[in-house]
Tab-separated table of C-alpha atoms in Angstrom:
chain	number	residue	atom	x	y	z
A	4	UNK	CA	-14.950	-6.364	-35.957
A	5	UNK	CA	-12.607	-7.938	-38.311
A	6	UNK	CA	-11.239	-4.812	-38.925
A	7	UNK	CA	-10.836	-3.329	-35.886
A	8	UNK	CA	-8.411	-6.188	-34.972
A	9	UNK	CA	-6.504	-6.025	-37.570
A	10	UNK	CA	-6.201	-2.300	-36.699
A	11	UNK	CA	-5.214	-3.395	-33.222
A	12	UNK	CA	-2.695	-6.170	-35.160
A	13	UNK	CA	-0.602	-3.420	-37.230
A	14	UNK	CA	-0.202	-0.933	-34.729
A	15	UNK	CA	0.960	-4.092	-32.361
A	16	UNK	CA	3.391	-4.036	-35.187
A	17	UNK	CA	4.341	-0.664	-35.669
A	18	UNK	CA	5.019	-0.669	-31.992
A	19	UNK	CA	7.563	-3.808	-32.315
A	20	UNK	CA	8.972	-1.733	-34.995
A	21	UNK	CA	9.384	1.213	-33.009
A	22	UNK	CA	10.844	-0.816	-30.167
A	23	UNK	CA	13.442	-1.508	-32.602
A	24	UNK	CA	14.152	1.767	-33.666
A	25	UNK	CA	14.594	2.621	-29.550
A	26	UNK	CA	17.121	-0.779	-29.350
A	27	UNK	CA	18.942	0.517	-32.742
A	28	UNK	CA	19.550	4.226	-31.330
A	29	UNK	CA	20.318	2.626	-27.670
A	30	UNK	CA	23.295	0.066	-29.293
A	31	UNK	CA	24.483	2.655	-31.736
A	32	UNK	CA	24.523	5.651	-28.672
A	33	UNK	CA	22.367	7.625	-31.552
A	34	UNK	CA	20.863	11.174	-30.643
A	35	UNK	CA	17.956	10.933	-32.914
A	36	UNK	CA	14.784	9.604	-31.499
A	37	UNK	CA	14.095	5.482	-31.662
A	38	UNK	CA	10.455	6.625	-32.973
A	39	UNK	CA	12.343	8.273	-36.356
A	40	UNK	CA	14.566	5.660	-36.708
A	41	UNK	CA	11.489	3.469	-36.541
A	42	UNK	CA	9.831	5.395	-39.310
A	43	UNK	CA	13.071	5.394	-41.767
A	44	UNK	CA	13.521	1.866	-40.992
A	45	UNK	CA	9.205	1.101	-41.927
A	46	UNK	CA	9.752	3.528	-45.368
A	47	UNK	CA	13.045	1.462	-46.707
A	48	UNK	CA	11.068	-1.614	-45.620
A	49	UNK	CA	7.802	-0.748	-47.578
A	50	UNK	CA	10.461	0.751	-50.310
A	51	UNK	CA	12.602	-2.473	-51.191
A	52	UNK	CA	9.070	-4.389	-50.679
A	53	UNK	CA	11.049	-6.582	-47.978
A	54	UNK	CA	7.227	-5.734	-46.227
A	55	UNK	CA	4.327	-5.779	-47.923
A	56	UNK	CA	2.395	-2.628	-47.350
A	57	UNK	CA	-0.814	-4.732	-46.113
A	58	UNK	CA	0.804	-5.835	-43.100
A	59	UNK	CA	0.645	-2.275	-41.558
A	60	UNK	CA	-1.862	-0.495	-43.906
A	61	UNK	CA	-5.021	-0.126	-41.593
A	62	UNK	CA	-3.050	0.287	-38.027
A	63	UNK	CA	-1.127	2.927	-39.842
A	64	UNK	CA	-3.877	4.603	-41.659
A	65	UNK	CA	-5.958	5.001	-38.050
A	66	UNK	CA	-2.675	6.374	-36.736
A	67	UNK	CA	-2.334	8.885	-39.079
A	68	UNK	CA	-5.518	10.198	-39.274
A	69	UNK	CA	-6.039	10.288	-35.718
A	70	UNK	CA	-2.493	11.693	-34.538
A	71	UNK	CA	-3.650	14.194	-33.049
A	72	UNK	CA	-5.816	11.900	-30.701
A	73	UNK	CA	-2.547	10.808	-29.964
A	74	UNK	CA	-1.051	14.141	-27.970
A	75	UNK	CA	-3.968	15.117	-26.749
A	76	UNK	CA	-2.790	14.230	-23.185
A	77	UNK	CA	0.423	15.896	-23.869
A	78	UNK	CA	-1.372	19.512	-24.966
A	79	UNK	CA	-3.832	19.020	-21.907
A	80	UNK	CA	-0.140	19.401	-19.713
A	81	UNK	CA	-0.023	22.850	-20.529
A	82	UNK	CA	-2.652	23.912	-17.607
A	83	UNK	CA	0.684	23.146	-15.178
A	84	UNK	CA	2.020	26.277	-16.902
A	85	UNK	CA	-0.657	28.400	-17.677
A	86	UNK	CA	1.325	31.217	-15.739
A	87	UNK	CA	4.688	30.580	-17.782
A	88	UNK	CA	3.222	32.441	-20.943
A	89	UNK	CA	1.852	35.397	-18.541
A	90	UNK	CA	4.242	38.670	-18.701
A	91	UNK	CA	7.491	37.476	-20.212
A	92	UNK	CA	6.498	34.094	-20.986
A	93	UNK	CA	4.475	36.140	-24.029
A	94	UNK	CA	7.892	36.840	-25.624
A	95	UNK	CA	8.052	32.693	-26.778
A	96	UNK	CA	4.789	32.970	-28.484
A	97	UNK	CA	6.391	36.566	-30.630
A	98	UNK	CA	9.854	34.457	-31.252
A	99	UNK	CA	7.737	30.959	-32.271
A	100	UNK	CA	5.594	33.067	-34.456
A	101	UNK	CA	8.920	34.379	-36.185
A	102	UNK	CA	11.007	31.910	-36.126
A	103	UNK	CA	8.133	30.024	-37.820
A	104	UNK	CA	7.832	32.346	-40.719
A	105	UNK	CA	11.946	32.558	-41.562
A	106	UNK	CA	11.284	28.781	-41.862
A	107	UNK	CA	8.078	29.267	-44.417
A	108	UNK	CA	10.415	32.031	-46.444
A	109	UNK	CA	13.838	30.171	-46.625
A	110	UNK	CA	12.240	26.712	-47.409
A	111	UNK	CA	10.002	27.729	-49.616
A	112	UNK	CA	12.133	30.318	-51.770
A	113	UNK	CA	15.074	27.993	-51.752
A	114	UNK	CA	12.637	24.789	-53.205
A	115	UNK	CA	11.002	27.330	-55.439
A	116	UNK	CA	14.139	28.294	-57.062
A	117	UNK	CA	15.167	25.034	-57.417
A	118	UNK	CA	11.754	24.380	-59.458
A	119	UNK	CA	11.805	27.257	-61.341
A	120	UNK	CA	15.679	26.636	-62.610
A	121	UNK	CA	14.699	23.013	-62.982
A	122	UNK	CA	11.848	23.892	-65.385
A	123	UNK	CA	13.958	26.633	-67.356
A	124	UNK	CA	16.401	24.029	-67.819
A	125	UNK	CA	13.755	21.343	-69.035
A	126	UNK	CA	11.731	24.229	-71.301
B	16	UNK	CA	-8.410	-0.605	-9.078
B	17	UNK	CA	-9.506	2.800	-8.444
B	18	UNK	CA	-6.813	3.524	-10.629
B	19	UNK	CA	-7.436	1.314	-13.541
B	20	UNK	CA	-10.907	2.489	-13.764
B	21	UNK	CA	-9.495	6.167	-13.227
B	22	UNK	CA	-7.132	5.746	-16.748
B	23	UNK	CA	-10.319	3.717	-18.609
B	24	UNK	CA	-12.511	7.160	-17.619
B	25	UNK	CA	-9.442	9.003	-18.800
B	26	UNK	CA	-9.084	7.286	-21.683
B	27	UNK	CA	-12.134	6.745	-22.959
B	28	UNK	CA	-13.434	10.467	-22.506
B	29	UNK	CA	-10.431	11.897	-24.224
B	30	UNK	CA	-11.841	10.013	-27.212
B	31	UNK	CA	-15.141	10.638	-27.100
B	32	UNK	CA	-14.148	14.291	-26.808
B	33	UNK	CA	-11.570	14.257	-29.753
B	34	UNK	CA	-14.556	12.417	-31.566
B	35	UNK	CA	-16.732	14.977	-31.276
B	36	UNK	CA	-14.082	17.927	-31.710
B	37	UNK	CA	-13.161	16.309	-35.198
B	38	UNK	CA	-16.768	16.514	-35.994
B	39	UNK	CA	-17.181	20.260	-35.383
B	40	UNK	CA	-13.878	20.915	-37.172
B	41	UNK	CA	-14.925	19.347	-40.186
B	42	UNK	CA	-18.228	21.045	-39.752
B	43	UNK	CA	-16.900	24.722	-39.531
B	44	UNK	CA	-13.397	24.133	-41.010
B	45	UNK	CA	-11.358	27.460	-38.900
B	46	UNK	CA	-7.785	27.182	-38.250
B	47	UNK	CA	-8.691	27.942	-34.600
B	48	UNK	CA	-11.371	24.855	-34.562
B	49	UNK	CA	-8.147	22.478	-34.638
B	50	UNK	CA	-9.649	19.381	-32.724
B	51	UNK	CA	-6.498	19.470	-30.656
B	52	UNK	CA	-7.703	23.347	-29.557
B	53	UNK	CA	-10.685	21.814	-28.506
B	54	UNK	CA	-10.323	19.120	-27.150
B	55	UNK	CA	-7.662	20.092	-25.019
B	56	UNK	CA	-9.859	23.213	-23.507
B	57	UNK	CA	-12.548	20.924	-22.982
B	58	UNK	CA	-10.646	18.677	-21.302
B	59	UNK	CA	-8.830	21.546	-19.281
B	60	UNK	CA	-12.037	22.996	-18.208
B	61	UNK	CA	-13.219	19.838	-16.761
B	62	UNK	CA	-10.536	19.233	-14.879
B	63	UNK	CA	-10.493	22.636	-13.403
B	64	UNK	CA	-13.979	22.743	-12.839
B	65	UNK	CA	-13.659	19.115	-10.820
B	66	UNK	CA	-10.207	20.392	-9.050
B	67	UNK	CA	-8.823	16.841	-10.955
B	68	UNK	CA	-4.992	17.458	-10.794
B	69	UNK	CA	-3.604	16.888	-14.545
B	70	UNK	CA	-1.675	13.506	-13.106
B	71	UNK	CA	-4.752	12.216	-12.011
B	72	UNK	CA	-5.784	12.635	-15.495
B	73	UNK	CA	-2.448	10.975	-16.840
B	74	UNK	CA	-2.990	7.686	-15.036
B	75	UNK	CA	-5.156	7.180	-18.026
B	76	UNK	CA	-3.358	9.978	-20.845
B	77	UNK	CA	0.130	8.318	-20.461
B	78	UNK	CA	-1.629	5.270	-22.070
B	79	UNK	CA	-2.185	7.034	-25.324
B	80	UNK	CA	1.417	8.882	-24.597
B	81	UNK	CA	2.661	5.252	-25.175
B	82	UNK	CA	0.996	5.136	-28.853
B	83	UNK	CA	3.267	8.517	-29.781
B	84	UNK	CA	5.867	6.682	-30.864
B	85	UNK	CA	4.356	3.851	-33.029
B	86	UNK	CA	2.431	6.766	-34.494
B	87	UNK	CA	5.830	8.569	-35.662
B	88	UNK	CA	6.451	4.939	-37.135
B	89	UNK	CA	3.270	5.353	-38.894
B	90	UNK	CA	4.598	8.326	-40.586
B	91	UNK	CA	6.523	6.278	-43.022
B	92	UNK	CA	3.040	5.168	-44.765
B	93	UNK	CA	2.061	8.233	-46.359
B	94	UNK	CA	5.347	8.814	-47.359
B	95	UNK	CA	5.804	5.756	-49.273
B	96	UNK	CA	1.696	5.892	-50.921
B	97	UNK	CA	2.849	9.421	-52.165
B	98	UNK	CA	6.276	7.848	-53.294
B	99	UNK	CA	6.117	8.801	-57.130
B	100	UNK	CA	5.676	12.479	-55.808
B	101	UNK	CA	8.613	11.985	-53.902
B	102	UNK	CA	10.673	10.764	-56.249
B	103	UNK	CA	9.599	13.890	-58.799
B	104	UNK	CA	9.782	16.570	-56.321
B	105	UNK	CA	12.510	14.931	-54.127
B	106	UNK	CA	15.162	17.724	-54.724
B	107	UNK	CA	13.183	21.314	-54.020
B	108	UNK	CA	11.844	19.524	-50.678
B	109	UNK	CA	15.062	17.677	-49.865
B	110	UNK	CA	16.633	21.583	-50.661
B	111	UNK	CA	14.032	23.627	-48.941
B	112	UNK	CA	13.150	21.581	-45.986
B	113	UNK	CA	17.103	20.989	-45.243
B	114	UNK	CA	17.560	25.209	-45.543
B	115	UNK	CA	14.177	25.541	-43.472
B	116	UNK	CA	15.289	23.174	-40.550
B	117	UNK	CA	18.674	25.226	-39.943
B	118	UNK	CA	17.008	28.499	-40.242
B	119	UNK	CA	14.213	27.398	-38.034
B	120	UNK	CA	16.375	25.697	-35.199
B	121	UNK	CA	18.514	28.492	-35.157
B	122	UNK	CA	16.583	31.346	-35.091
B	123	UNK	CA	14.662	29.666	-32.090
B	124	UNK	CA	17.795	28.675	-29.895
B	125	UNK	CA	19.351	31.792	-30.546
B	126	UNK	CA	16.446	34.415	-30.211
B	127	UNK	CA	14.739	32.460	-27.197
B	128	UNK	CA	18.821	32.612	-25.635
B	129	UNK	CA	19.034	36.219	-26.769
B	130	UNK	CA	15.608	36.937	-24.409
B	131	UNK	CA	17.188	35.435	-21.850
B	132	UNK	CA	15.101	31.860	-21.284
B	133	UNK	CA	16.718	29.279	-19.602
B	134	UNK	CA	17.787	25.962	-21.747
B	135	UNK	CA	14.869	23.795	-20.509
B	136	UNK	CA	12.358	26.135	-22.456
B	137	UNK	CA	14.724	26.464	-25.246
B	138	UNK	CA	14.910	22.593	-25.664
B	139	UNK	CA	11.332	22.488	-25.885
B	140	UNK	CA	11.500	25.254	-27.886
B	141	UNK	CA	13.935	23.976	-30.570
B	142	UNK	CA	11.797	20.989	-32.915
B	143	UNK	CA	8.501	23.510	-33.128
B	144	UNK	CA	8.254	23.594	-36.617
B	145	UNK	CA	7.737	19.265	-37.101
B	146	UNK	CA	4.824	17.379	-36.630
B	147	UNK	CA	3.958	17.271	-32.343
B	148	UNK	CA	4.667	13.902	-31.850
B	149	UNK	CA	8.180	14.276	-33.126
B	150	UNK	CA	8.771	17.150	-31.762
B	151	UNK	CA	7.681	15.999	-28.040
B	152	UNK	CA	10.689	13.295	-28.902
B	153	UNK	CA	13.151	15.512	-29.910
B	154	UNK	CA	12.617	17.861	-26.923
B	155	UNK	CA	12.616	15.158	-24.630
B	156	UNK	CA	15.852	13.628	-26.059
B	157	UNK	CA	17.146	17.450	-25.152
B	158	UNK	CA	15.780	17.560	-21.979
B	159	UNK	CA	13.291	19.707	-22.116
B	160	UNK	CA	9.237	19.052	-21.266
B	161	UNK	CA	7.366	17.308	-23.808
B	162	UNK	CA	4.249	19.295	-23.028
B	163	UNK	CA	5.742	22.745	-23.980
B	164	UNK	CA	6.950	21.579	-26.939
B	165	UNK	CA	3.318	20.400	-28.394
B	166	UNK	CA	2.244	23.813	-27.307
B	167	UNK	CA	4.642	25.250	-29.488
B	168	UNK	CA	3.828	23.455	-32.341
B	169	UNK	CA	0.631	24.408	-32.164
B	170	UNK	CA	1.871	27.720	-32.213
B	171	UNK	CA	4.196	27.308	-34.935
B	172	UNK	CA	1.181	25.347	-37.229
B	173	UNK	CA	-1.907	27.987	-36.571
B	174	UNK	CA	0.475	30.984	-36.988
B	175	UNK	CA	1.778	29.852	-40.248
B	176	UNK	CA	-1.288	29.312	-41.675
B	177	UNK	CA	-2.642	32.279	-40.872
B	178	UNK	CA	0.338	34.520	-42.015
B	179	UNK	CA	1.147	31.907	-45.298
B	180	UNK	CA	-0.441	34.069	-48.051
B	181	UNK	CA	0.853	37.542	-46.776
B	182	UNK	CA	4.249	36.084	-46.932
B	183	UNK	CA	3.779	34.154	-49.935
B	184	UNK	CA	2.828	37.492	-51.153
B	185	UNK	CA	5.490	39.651	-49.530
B	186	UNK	CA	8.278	37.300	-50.546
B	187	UNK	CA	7.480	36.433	-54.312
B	188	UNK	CA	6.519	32.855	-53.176
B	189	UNK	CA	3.997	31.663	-56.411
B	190	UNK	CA	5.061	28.675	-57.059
B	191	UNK	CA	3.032	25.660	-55.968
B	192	UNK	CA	6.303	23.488	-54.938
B	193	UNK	CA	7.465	26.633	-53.373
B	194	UNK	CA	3.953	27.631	-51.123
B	195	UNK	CA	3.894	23.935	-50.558
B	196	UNK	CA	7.481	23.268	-49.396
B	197	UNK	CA	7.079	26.276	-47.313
B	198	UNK	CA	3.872	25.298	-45.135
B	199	UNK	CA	4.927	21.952	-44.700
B	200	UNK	CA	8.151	22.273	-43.309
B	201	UNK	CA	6.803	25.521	-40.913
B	202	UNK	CA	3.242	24.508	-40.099
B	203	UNK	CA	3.937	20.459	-40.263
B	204	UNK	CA	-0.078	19.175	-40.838
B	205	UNK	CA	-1.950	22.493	-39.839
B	206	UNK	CA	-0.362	23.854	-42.691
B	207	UNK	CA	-0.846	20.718	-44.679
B	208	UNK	CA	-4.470	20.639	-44.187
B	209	UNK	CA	-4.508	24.296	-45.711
B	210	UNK	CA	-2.277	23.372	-48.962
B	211	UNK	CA	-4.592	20.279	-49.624
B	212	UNK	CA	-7.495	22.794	-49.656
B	213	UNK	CA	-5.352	24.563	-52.490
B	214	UNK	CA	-5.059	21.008	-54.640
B	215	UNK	CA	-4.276	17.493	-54.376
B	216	UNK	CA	-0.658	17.851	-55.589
B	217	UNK	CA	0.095	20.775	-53.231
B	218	UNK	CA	-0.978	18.334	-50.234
B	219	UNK	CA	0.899	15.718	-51.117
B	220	UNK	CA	4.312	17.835	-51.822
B	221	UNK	CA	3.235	19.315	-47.980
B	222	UNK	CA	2.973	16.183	-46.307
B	223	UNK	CA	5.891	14.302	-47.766
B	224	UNK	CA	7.758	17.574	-46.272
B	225	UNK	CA	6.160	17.314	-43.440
B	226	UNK	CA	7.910	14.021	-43.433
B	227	UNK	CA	10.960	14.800	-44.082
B	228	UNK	CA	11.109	18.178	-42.432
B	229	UNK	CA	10.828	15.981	-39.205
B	230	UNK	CA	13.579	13.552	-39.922
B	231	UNK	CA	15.981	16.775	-41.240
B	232	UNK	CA	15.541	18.209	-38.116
B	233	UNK	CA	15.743	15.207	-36.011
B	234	UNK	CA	19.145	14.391	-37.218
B	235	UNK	CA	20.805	18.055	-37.619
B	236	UNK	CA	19.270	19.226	-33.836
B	237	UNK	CA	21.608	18.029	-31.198
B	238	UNK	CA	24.783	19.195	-33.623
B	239	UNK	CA	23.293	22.408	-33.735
B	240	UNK	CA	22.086	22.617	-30.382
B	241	UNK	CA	25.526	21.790	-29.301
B	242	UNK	CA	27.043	24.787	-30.836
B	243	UNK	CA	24.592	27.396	-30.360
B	244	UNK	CA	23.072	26.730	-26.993
C-alpha cells in the first residue's frame, strides 16, 4: 500500500515537472514539446544531484515499464481510419518501412565508425 | 455520472487488458505479440462488436492520455541509471542518432510529399522513428493527429526489428555500438527490447538512444519541417 502511494506521489511529481516544462516552452515561444523539456530539465536535475533520485524513482520506474499502457487509448484511435491505409493509404506503411531502415543504416554506420576509429586510435 | 462511471469502465478495462496482453507477450515473446498489438485489437473488437463509438471510449482513455506527458518526463530516469554508459558511449550515439534523425525526418516528409499526401498525414508522419509518446507530441505540436502518429511508430518499431539483421548484414553493420545505435534510434523500445535480448550492454547503448534519438529529433523537426514541407 505504502508503495503504491508513493508511486501515485512521484508521478504527482513528474507531472508538476512536466507542467513546467509546458510553462518553460509557453514563456520562451519554444517549438519543442513541454513533455521533452520536462525530461531534459528531470536528467540535469538527477545529474547535478540538485534532486535526489528517490524522490521520483518508483513513479518513474512504473512509468517506464508500463508506457505503453500509457498510449493505448491513442493506438485504439486508429479504428476512425481504418479506411485511410486501404488502396493508397498502403503507400505510408512502404515509405515508414523505408524511411525506417535509412535511419537503422545511417545511424548505425556513422556511430560504428566512430567506434571503430575510436578503438584504432586507443589500440 | 453516467459518464464518470463510463471513463472508470474505460479505464479500468484498458488495464486489465494491457495486464493480461503483457502476460502473453512475455509468455510467447513475437515481435507481433507487442502488448500494444493486442491490446489495442482487443479493445477495437469490443468496441465494434458493442457499436461503442471510440469517443465514448475516450471519456475514460483521455485520462491515461493525460499521463503521456509525465511519462516522457519519466524518460529522464533510465537515462541517468545508465549514465556511466552514457558518458562512455556518448559520442557514436550523440553522432549516429543526430545523422539518423535528419535522414529519418527527411526521407519521410519528402517521400510521403513526393506520393502526394497532404501535410496533416505528413506531420504525423514526421517523429515515427522516437518512442510513441513523443512522437504523438511532436505531431501534435505540427498539427497533425496524434493517433496516426502512434500507428506509425508501431510501424517504424516492428519493421525494424524484423528487417535489423538483414541490414546489419547487407550494410557491414557488426559492431555492437553500431547494431545498437541503429535499432534504437529506428525502432525506439521495440527495437530495444530485441538488442537487450543480444546483451545487457547492447540494451543499455539502445535505450539511452532511444533517449536521445527523441530529444534530437524533437529539437531539429520544426526547422526541418519548415524547409522541406
Amino acid at each position: 500500500m505504502l508503495n503504491i502511494c508513493k508511486i501515485i506521489l512521484h508521478i504527482a511529481f513528474l507531472y508538476g515537472i512536466y507542467l513546467f516544462g509546458n510553462w518553460i516552452q509557453h514563456v520562451l515561444g519554444l517549438v519543442v514539446p513541454g513533455s521533452v523539456i520536462g525530461m531534459i530539465i528531470l536528467f540535469i536535475m538527477l545529474s547535478t544531484k540538485i534532486l535526489n533520485v528517490a524522490w521520483v524513482e518508483k513513479g518513474a520506474k512504473f512509468m517506464v515499464n508500463n508506457l505503453v499502457l500509457f498510449f493505448i487509448p491513442a493506438t485504439v484511435g486508429i479504428m476512425n481510419y481504418f479506411d485511410l491505409f486501404a488502396g493508397k493509404g498502403f503507400l505510408l506503411v512502404v515509405i515508414v518501412l523505408f524511411s525506417t531502415l535509412l535511419v537503422m543504416v545511417s545511424s548505425g554506420k556513422m556511430s560504428q565508425w566512430v567506434m571503430r576509429r575510436r578503438e584504432r586510435e586507443h589500440g | 455520472m453516467a459518464n464518470l462511471l463510463t471513463a472508470l469502465i474505460a479505464v479500468l478495462a484498458t488495464y486489465c487488458i494491457y495486464l493480461f496482453a503483457n502476460k502473453i507477450h512475455s509468455k510467447v515473446g513475437y515481435t507481433f505479440t507487442a502488448p500494444v498489438i493486442t491490446s489495442a485489437i482487443v479493445i477495437i473488437a469490443v468496441l465494434l462488436i458493442f457499436h461503442i463509438p471510440y469517443e465514448t471510449y475516450m471519456i475514460g482513455g483521455k485520462w491515461i492520455n493525460e499521463l503521456l506527458g509525465p511519462a516522457v518526463v519519466a524518460l529522464a530516469y533510465p537515462l541517468y541509471m545508465q549514465r556511466s554508459v552514457l558518458k562512455k558511449f556518448i559520442t557514436p550515439i550523440l553522432t549516429g542518432t543526430i545523422v539518423g534523425a535528419i535522414i529519418g525526418i527527411s526521407s519521410g516528409i519528402l517521400l510521403a510529399k513526393l506520393a502526394g499526401f497532404e501535410e496533416v498525414i505528413i506531420y504525423s508522419l514526421t517523429p515515427k522513428s522516437v518512442t510513441t509518446p513523443v512522437a504523438m507530441a511532436i505531431a501534435e505540436m505540427l498539427g497533425g493527429v496524434t493517433t496516426l502518429a502512434a500507428v506509425f511508430v508501431m510501424i517504424a518499431g516492428i519493421g525494424g526489428v524484423l528487417f535489423s539483421s538483414i541490414v546489419n548484414k547487407v550494410f557491414k553493420i557488426n559492431h555492437y555500438t553500431g547494431k545498437s545505435v541503429g535499432i534504437g534510434s529506428a525502432s525506439h523500445a521495440i527495437g530495444t527490447s530485441k538488442a537487450l535480448e543480444s546483451s545487457q550492454l547492447e540494451g543499455s547503448i539502445s535505450t539511452i538512444a532511444m533517449v536521445i534519438s527523441a530529444t534530437v529529433v524533437s529539437i531539429i523537426t520544426p526547422g526541418l519541417v519548415a524547409l522541406l514541407v
